[in-house]
Short mmCIF file of C-alpha atoms in Angstrom, two decimals:
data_model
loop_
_atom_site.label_atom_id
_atom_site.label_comp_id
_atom_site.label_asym_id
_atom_site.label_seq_id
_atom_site.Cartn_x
_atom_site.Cartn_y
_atom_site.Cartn_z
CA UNK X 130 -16.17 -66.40 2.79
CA UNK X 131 -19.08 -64.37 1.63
CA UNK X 132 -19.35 -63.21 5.59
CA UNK X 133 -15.78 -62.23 5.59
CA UNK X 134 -16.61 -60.03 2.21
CA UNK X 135 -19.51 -58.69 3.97
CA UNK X 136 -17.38 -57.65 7.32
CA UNK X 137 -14.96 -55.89 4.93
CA UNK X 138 -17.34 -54.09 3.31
CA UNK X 139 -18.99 -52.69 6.02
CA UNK X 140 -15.85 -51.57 7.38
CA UNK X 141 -14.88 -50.01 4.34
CA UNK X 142 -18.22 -47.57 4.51
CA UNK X 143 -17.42 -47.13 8.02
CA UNK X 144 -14.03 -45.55 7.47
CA UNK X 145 -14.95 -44.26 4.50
CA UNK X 146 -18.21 -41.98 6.46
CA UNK X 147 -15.65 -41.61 9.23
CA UNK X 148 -13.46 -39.51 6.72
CA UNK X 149 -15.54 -37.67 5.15
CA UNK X 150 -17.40 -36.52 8.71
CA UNK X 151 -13.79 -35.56 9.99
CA UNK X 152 -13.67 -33.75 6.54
CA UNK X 153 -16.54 -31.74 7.31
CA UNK X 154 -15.43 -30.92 10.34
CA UNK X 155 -12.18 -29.50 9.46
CA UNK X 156 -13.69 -27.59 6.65
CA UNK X 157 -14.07 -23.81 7.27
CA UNK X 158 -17.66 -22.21 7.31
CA UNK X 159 -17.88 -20.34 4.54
CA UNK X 160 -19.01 -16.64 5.05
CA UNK X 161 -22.78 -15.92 3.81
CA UNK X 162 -22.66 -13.69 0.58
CA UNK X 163 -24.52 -11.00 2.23
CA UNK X 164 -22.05 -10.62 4.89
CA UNK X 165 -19.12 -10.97 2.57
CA UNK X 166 -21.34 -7.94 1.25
CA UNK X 167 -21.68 -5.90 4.15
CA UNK X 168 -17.57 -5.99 4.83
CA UNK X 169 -16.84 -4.99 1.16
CA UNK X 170 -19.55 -2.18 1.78
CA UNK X 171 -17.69 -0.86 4.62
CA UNK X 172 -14.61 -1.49 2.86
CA UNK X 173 -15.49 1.06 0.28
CA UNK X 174 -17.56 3.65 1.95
CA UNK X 175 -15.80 3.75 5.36
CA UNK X 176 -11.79 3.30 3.63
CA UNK X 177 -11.59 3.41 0.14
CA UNK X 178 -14.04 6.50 -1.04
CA UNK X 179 -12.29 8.58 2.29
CA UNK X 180 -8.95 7.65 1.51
CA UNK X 181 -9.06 9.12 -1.73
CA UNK X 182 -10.77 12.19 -0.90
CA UNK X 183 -7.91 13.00 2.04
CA UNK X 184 -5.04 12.11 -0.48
CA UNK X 185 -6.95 14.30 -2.79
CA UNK X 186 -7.36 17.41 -0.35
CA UNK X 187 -3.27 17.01 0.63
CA UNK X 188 -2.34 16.62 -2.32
CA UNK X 189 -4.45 20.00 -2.96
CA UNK X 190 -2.91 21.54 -0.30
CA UNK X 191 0.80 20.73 -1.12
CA UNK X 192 -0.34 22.30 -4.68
CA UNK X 193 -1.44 25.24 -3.30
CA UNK X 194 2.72 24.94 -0.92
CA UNK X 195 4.50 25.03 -4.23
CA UNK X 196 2.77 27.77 -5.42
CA UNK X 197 3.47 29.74 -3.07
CA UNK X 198 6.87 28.57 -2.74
CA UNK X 199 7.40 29.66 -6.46
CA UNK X 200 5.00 33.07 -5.94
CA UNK X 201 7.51 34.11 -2.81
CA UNK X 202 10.82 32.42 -2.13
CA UNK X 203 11.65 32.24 1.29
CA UNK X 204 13.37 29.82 3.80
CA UNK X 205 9.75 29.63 5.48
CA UNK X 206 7.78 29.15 2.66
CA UNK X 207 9.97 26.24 1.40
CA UNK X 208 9.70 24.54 5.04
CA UNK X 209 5.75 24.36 4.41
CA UNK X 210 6.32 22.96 1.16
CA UNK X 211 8.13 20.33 2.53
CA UNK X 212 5.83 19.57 5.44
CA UNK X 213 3.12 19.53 2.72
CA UNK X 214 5.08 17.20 0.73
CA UNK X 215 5.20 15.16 3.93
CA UNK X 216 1.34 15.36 4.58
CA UNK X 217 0.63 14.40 1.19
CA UNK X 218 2.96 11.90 1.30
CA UNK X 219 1.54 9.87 4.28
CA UNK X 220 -2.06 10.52 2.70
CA UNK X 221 -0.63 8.67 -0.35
CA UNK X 222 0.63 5.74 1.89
CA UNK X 223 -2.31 4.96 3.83
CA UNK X 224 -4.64 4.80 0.60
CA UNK X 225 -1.79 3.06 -1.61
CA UNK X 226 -2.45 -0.21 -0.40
CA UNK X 227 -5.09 -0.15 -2.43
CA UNK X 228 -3.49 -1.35 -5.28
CA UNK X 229 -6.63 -2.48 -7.00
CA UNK X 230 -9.13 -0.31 -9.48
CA UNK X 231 -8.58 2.83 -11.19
CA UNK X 232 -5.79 3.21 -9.21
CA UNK X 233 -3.68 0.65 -11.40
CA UNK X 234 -5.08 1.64 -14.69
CA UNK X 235 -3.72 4.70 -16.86
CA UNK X 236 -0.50 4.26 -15.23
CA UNK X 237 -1.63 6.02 -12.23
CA UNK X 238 0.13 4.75 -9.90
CA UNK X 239 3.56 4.82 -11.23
CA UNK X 240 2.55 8.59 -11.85
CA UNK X 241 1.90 9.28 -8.52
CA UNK X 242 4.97 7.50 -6.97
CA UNK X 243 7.67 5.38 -9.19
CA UNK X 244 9.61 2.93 -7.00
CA UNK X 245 10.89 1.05 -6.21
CA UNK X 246 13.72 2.81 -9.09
CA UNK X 247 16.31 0.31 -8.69
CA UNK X 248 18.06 1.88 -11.99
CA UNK X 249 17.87 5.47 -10.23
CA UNK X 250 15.54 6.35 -13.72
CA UNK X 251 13.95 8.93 -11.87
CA UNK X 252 16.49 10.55 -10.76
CA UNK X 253 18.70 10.69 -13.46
CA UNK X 254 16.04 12.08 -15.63
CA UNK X 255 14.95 14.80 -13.02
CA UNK X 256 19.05 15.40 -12.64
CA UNK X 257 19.37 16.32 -16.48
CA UNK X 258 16.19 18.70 -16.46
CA UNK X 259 17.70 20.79 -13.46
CA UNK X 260 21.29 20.95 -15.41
CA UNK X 261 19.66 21.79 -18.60
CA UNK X 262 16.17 23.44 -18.03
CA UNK X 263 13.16 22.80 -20.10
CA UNK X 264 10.49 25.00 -19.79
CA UNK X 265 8.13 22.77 -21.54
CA UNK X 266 8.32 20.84 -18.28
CA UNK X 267 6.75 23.26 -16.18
CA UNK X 268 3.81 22.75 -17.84
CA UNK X 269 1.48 20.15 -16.42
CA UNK X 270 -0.29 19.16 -19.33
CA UNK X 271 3.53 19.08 -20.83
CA UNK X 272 4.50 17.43 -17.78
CA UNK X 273 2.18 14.19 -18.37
CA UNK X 274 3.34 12.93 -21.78
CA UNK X 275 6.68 12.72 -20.25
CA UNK X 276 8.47 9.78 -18.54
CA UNK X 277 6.37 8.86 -15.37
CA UNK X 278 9.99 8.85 -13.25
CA UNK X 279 9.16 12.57 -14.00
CA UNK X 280 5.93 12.89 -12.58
CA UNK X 281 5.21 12.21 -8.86
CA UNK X 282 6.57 12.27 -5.69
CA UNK X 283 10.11 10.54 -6.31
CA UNK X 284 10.86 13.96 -8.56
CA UNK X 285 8.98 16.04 -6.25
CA UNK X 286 11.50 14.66 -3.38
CA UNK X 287 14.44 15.73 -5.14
CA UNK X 288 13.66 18.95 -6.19
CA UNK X 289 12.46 19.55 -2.70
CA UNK X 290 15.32 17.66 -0.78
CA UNK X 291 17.74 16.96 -3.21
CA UNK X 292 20.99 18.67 -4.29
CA UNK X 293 20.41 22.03 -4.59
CA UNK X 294 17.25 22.42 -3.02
CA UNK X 295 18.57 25.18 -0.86
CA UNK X 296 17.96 27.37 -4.03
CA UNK X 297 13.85 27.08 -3.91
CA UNK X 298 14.20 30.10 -0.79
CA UNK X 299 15.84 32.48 -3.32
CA UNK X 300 14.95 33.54 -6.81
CA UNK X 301 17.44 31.53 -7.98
CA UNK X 302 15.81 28.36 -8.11
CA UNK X 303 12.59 29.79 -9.85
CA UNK X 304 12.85 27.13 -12.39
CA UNK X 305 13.25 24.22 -9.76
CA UNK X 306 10.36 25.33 -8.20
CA UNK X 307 7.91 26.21 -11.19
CA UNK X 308 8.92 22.05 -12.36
CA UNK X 309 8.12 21.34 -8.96
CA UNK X 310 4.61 23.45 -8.49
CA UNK X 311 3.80 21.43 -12.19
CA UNK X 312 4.50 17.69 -10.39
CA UNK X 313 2.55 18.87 -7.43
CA UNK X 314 -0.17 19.91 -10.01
CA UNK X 315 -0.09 16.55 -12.16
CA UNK X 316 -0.51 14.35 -8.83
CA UNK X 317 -3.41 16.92 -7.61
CA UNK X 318 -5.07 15.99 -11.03
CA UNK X 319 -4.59 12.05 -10.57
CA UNK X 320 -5.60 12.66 -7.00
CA UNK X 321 -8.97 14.05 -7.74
CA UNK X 322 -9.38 11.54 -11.03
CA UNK X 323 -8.96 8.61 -8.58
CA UNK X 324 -11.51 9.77 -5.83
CA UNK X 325 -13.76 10.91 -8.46
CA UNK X 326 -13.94 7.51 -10.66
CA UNK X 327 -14.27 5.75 -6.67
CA UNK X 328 -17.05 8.54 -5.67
CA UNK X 329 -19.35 7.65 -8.83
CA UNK X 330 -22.13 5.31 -8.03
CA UNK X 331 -22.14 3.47 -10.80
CA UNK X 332 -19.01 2.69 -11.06
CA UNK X 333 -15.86 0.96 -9.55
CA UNK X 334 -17.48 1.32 -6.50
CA UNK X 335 -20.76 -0.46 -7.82
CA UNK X 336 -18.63 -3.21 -9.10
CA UNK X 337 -16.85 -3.75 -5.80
CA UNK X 338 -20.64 -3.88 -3.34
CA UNK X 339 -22.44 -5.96 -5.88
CA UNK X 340 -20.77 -9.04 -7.74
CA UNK X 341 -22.87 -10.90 -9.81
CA UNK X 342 -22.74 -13.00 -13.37
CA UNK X 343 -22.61 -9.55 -15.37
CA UNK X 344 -19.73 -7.85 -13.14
CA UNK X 345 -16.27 -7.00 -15.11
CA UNK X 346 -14.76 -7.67 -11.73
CA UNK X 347 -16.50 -10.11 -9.37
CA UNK X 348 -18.82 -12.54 -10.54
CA UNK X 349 -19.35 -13.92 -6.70
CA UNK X 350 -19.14 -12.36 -3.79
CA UNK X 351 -16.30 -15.16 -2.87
CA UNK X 352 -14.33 -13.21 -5.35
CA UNK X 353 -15.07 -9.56 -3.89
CA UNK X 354 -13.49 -11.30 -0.60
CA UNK X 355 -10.48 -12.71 -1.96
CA UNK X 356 -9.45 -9.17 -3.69
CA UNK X 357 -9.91 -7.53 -0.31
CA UNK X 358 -7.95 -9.61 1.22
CA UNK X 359 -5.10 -9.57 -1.43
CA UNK X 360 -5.06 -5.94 -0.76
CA UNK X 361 -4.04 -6.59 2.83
CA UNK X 362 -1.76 -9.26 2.19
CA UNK X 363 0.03 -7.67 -0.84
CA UNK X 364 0.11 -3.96 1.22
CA UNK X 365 1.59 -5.92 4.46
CA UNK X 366 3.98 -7.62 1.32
CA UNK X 367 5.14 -4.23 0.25
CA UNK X 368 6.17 -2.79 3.65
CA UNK X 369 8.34 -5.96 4.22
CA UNK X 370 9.97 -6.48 0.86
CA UNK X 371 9.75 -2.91 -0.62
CA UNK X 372 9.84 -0.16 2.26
CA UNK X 373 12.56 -1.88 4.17
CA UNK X 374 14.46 -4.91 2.58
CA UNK X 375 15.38 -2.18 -0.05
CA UNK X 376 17.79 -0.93 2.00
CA UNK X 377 18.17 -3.79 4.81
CA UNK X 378 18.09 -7.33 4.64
CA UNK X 379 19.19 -8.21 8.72
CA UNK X 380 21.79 -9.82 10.29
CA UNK X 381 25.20 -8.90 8.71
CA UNK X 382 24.03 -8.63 5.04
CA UNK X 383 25.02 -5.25 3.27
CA UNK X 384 22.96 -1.94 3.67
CA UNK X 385 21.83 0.43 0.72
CA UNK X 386 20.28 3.31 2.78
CA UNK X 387 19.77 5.76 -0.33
CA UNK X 388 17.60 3.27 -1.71
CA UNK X 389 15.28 3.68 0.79
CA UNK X 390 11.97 6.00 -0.08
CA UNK X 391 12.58 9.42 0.50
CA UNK X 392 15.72 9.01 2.42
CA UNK X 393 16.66 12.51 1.52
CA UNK X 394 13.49 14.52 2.85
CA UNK X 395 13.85 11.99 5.82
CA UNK X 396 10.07 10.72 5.12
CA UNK X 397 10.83 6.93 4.88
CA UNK X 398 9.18 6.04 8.58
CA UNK X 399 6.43 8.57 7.22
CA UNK X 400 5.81 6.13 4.12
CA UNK X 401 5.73 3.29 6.45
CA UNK X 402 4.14 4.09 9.09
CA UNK X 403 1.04 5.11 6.94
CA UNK X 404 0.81 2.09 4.81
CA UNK X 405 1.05 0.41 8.48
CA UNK X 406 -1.85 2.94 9.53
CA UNK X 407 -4.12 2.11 6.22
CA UNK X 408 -3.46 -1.99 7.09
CA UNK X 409 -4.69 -1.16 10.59
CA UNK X 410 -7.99 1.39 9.35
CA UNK X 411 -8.75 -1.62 6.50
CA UNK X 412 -9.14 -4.70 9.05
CA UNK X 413 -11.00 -2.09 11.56
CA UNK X 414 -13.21 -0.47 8.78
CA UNK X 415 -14.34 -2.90 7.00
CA UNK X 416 -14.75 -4.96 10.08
CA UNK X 417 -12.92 -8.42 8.31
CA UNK X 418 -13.77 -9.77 11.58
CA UNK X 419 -17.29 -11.00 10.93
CA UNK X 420 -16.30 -13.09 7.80
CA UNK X 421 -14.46 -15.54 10.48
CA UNK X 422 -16.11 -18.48 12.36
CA UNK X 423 -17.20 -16.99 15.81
CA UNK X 424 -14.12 -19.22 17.36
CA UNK X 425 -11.44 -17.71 15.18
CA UNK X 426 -12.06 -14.07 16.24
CA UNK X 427 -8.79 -14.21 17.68
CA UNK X 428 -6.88 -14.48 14.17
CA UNK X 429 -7.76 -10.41 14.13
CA UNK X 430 -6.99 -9.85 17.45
CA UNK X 431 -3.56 -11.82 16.51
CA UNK X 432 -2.99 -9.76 13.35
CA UNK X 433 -4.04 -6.15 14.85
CA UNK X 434 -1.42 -7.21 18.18
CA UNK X 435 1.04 -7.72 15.23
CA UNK X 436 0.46 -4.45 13.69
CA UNK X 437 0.24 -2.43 16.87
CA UNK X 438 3.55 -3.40 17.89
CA UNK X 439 5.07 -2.66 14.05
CA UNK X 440 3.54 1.33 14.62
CA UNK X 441 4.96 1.22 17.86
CA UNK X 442 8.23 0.19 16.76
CA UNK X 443 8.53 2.37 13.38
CA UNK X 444 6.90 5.40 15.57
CA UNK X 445 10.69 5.15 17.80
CA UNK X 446 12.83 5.48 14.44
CA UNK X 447 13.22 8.90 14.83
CA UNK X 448 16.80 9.50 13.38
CA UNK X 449 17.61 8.97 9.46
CA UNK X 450 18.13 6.16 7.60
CA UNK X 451 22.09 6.37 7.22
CA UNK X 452 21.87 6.54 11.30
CA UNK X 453 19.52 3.95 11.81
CA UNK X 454 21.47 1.13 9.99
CA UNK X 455 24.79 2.36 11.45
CA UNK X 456 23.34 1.86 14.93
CA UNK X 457 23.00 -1.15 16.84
CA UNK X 458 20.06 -0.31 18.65
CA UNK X 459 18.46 0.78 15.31
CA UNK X 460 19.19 -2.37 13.58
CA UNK X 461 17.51 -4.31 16.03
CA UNK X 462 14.63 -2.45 15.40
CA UNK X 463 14.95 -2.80 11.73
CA UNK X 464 15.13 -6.88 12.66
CA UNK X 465 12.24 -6.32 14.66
CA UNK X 466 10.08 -4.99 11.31
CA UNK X 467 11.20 -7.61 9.46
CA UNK X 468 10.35 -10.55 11.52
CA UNK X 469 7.16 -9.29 12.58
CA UNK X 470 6.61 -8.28 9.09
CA UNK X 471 6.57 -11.54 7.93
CA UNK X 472 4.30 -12.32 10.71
CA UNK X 473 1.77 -9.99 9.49
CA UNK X 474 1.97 -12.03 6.17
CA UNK X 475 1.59 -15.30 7.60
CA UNK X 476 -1.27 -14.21 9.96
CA UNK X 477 -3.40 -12.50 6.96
CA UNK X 478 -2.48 -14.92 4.18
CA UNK X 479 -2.43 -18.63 5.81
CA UNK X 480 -4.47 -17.96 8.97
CA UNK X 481 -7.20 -15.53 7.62
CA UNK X 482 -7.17 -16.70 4.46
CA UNK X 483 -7.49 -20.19 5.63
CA UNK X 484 -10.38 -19.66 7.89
CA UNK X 485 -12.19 -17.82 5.21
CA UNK X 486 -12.34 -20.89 2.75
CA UNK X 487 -9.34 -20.33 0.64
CA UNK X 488 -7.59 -23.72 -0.18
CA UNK X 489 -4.45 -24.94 1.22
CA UNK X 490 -1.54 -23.76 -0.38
CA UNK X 491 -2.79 -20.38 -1.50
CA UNK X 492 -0.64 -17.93 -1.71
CA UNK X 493 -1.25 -14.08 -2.99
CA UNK X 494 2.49 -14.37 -3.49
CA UNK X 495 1.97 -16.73 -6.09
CA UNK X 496 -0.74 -14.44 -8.24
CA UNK X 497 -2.92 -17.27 -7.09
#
């Protein structure tokens, strides 16, 4: 009897140091904290700080469109307005993933661009201004206390694109354009606010290199990681859900294709294809790669395959929204984002995440 315990017992610390070796062995390896370091380091100084300072020099330069726009009317002088809208536009996109910071605070970001507007705010508001014009609006300090549908590029769009808009290349729409030169001014002034709070030392950008027990943000460097990450998975997020299931859903479900962004000014792929483009310049930047296990390189090779092929694809769309959904060809393309949308999520959220240490069943979707 007591030999029979004894057998049993042993077997029980058999299986039990069986299970916790297989444990171990299924566990990730943890990146070191000064490599988790170095990758937020080049996050910051090779993506972040730059990002900022080229959205901030476009949205300069679209400024500087308007203003001339307003100073001389002309068909020609509107067209570089709108191709400086565009610039600025795609400048926005590829830094807007960063949805993190001072970016978030202040109401920045609805300031700079308000949307998804699924109650058409925006434009209702910047409808009634045209039809009954107040010239307190054309006033950027005005201009800021006032709804932020008001303020950025969704109201920009319209008075650039929208009904009307012909009017900016005569003297005629001199109001128009003098509420448009003040939006272009008010996103200038967030623009340079934003790279300027990133560009001091000792601040958001301190917090973000060097977490620690005193750090508003990160108290470990496990922390730092997770954000970064969220940024990817939560920018990839948007594209999917907010830059094209807005207007299509697949297969043979209805399409809204003036609730696209920018439909009008024809700048949706522009939107998309830059916050594909800042996804892309994140993973290489930062280099994300070295935070894997030397045997799961491949989960970045995986996710920047993925994203290569969703540039490729969005760089064909070359005909308008309306067209694009009414054409088979196009939808299949539009099926083609979505699917390998939601591939992009997977790969960044389950697969990176997973290899990094996060625990099963994390989700960035959950606000875990």
């Amino acid at each position: 009897m007591l030999r029979s315990l004894a057998t049993a017992a042993l077997s029980m610390l058999v299986f039990a140091s069986t299970a916790t070796a297989q444990e171990e062995a299924i566990r990730p390896t943890l990146p070191r904290p000064e490599v988790i370091r170095t990758v937020i380091e080049k996050a910051v100084d090779g993506f972040i700080l730059p990002g900022y300072r080229d959205f901030h020099a476009a949205a300069d330069a679209l400024t500087g469109n308007m203003d001339a726009l307003c100073k001389t009317p002309s068909p020609a002088a509107l067209a570089a307005a709108k191709e400086g809208f565009a610039e600025a536009a795609r400048s926005w996109a590829r830094i807007e993933i960063v949805r993190a910071g001072p970016a978030i605070e202040e109401n920045r970001f609805e300031r700079i661009l308000f949307y998804p507007d699924r109650k058409s705010t925006g434009l209702k508001q910047v409808q009634a201004l045209l039809a009954r014009p107040d010239e307190n609006a054309t006033e950027v300090a005005v201009l800021k206390g006032k709804s932020v549908a008001m303020q950025g590029f969704g109201a920009l769009e319209f008075v650039l694109a929208g009904t009307g808009s012909e009017s900016l290349a005569t003297e005629e729409g001199s109001f128009r354009c003098r509420y448009g030169r003040a939006v272009a001014q008010n996103i200038e002034q967030i623009a340079s606010e934003l790279a300027a709070l990133w560009d001091a030392p000792d601040g958001v950008q301190r917090d973000w290199k060097e977490p620690g027990p005193d750090n508003p943000l990160f108290r470990t460097e496990q922390e730092a990681m997770t954000a970064l990450l969220g940024i990817l998975v939560h920018g990839a997020e948007m594209v999917r859900d907010q830059r094209i299931e807005t207007f299509y859903k697949g297969g043979d479900k209805p399409v809204f294709p003036k609730q696209a962004i920018f439909w009008r000014s024809q700048n949706t792929w522009t939107m998309i294809e830059g916050n594909l483009e800042g996804l892309r310049d994140l993973i290489r930047t930062s280099e994300m790669v070295d935070l894997l296990p030397s045997d799961q390189h491949s989960i970045i090779d995986s996710t920047e395959f993925v994203l290569k092929s969703l540039l490729r694809v969005v760089g064909q769309m070359d005909v308008d929204i309306e067209a694009a959904v009414a054409d088979p060809a196009g939808r299949q393309k539009l099926d083609f984002l979505l699917i390998n949308g939601r591939d992009l999520i997977t790969r960044l959220n389950d697969q990176y995440g997973g290899a990094i240490g996060l625990t099963s069943g994390f989700s960035f979707s959950d606000g875990d």
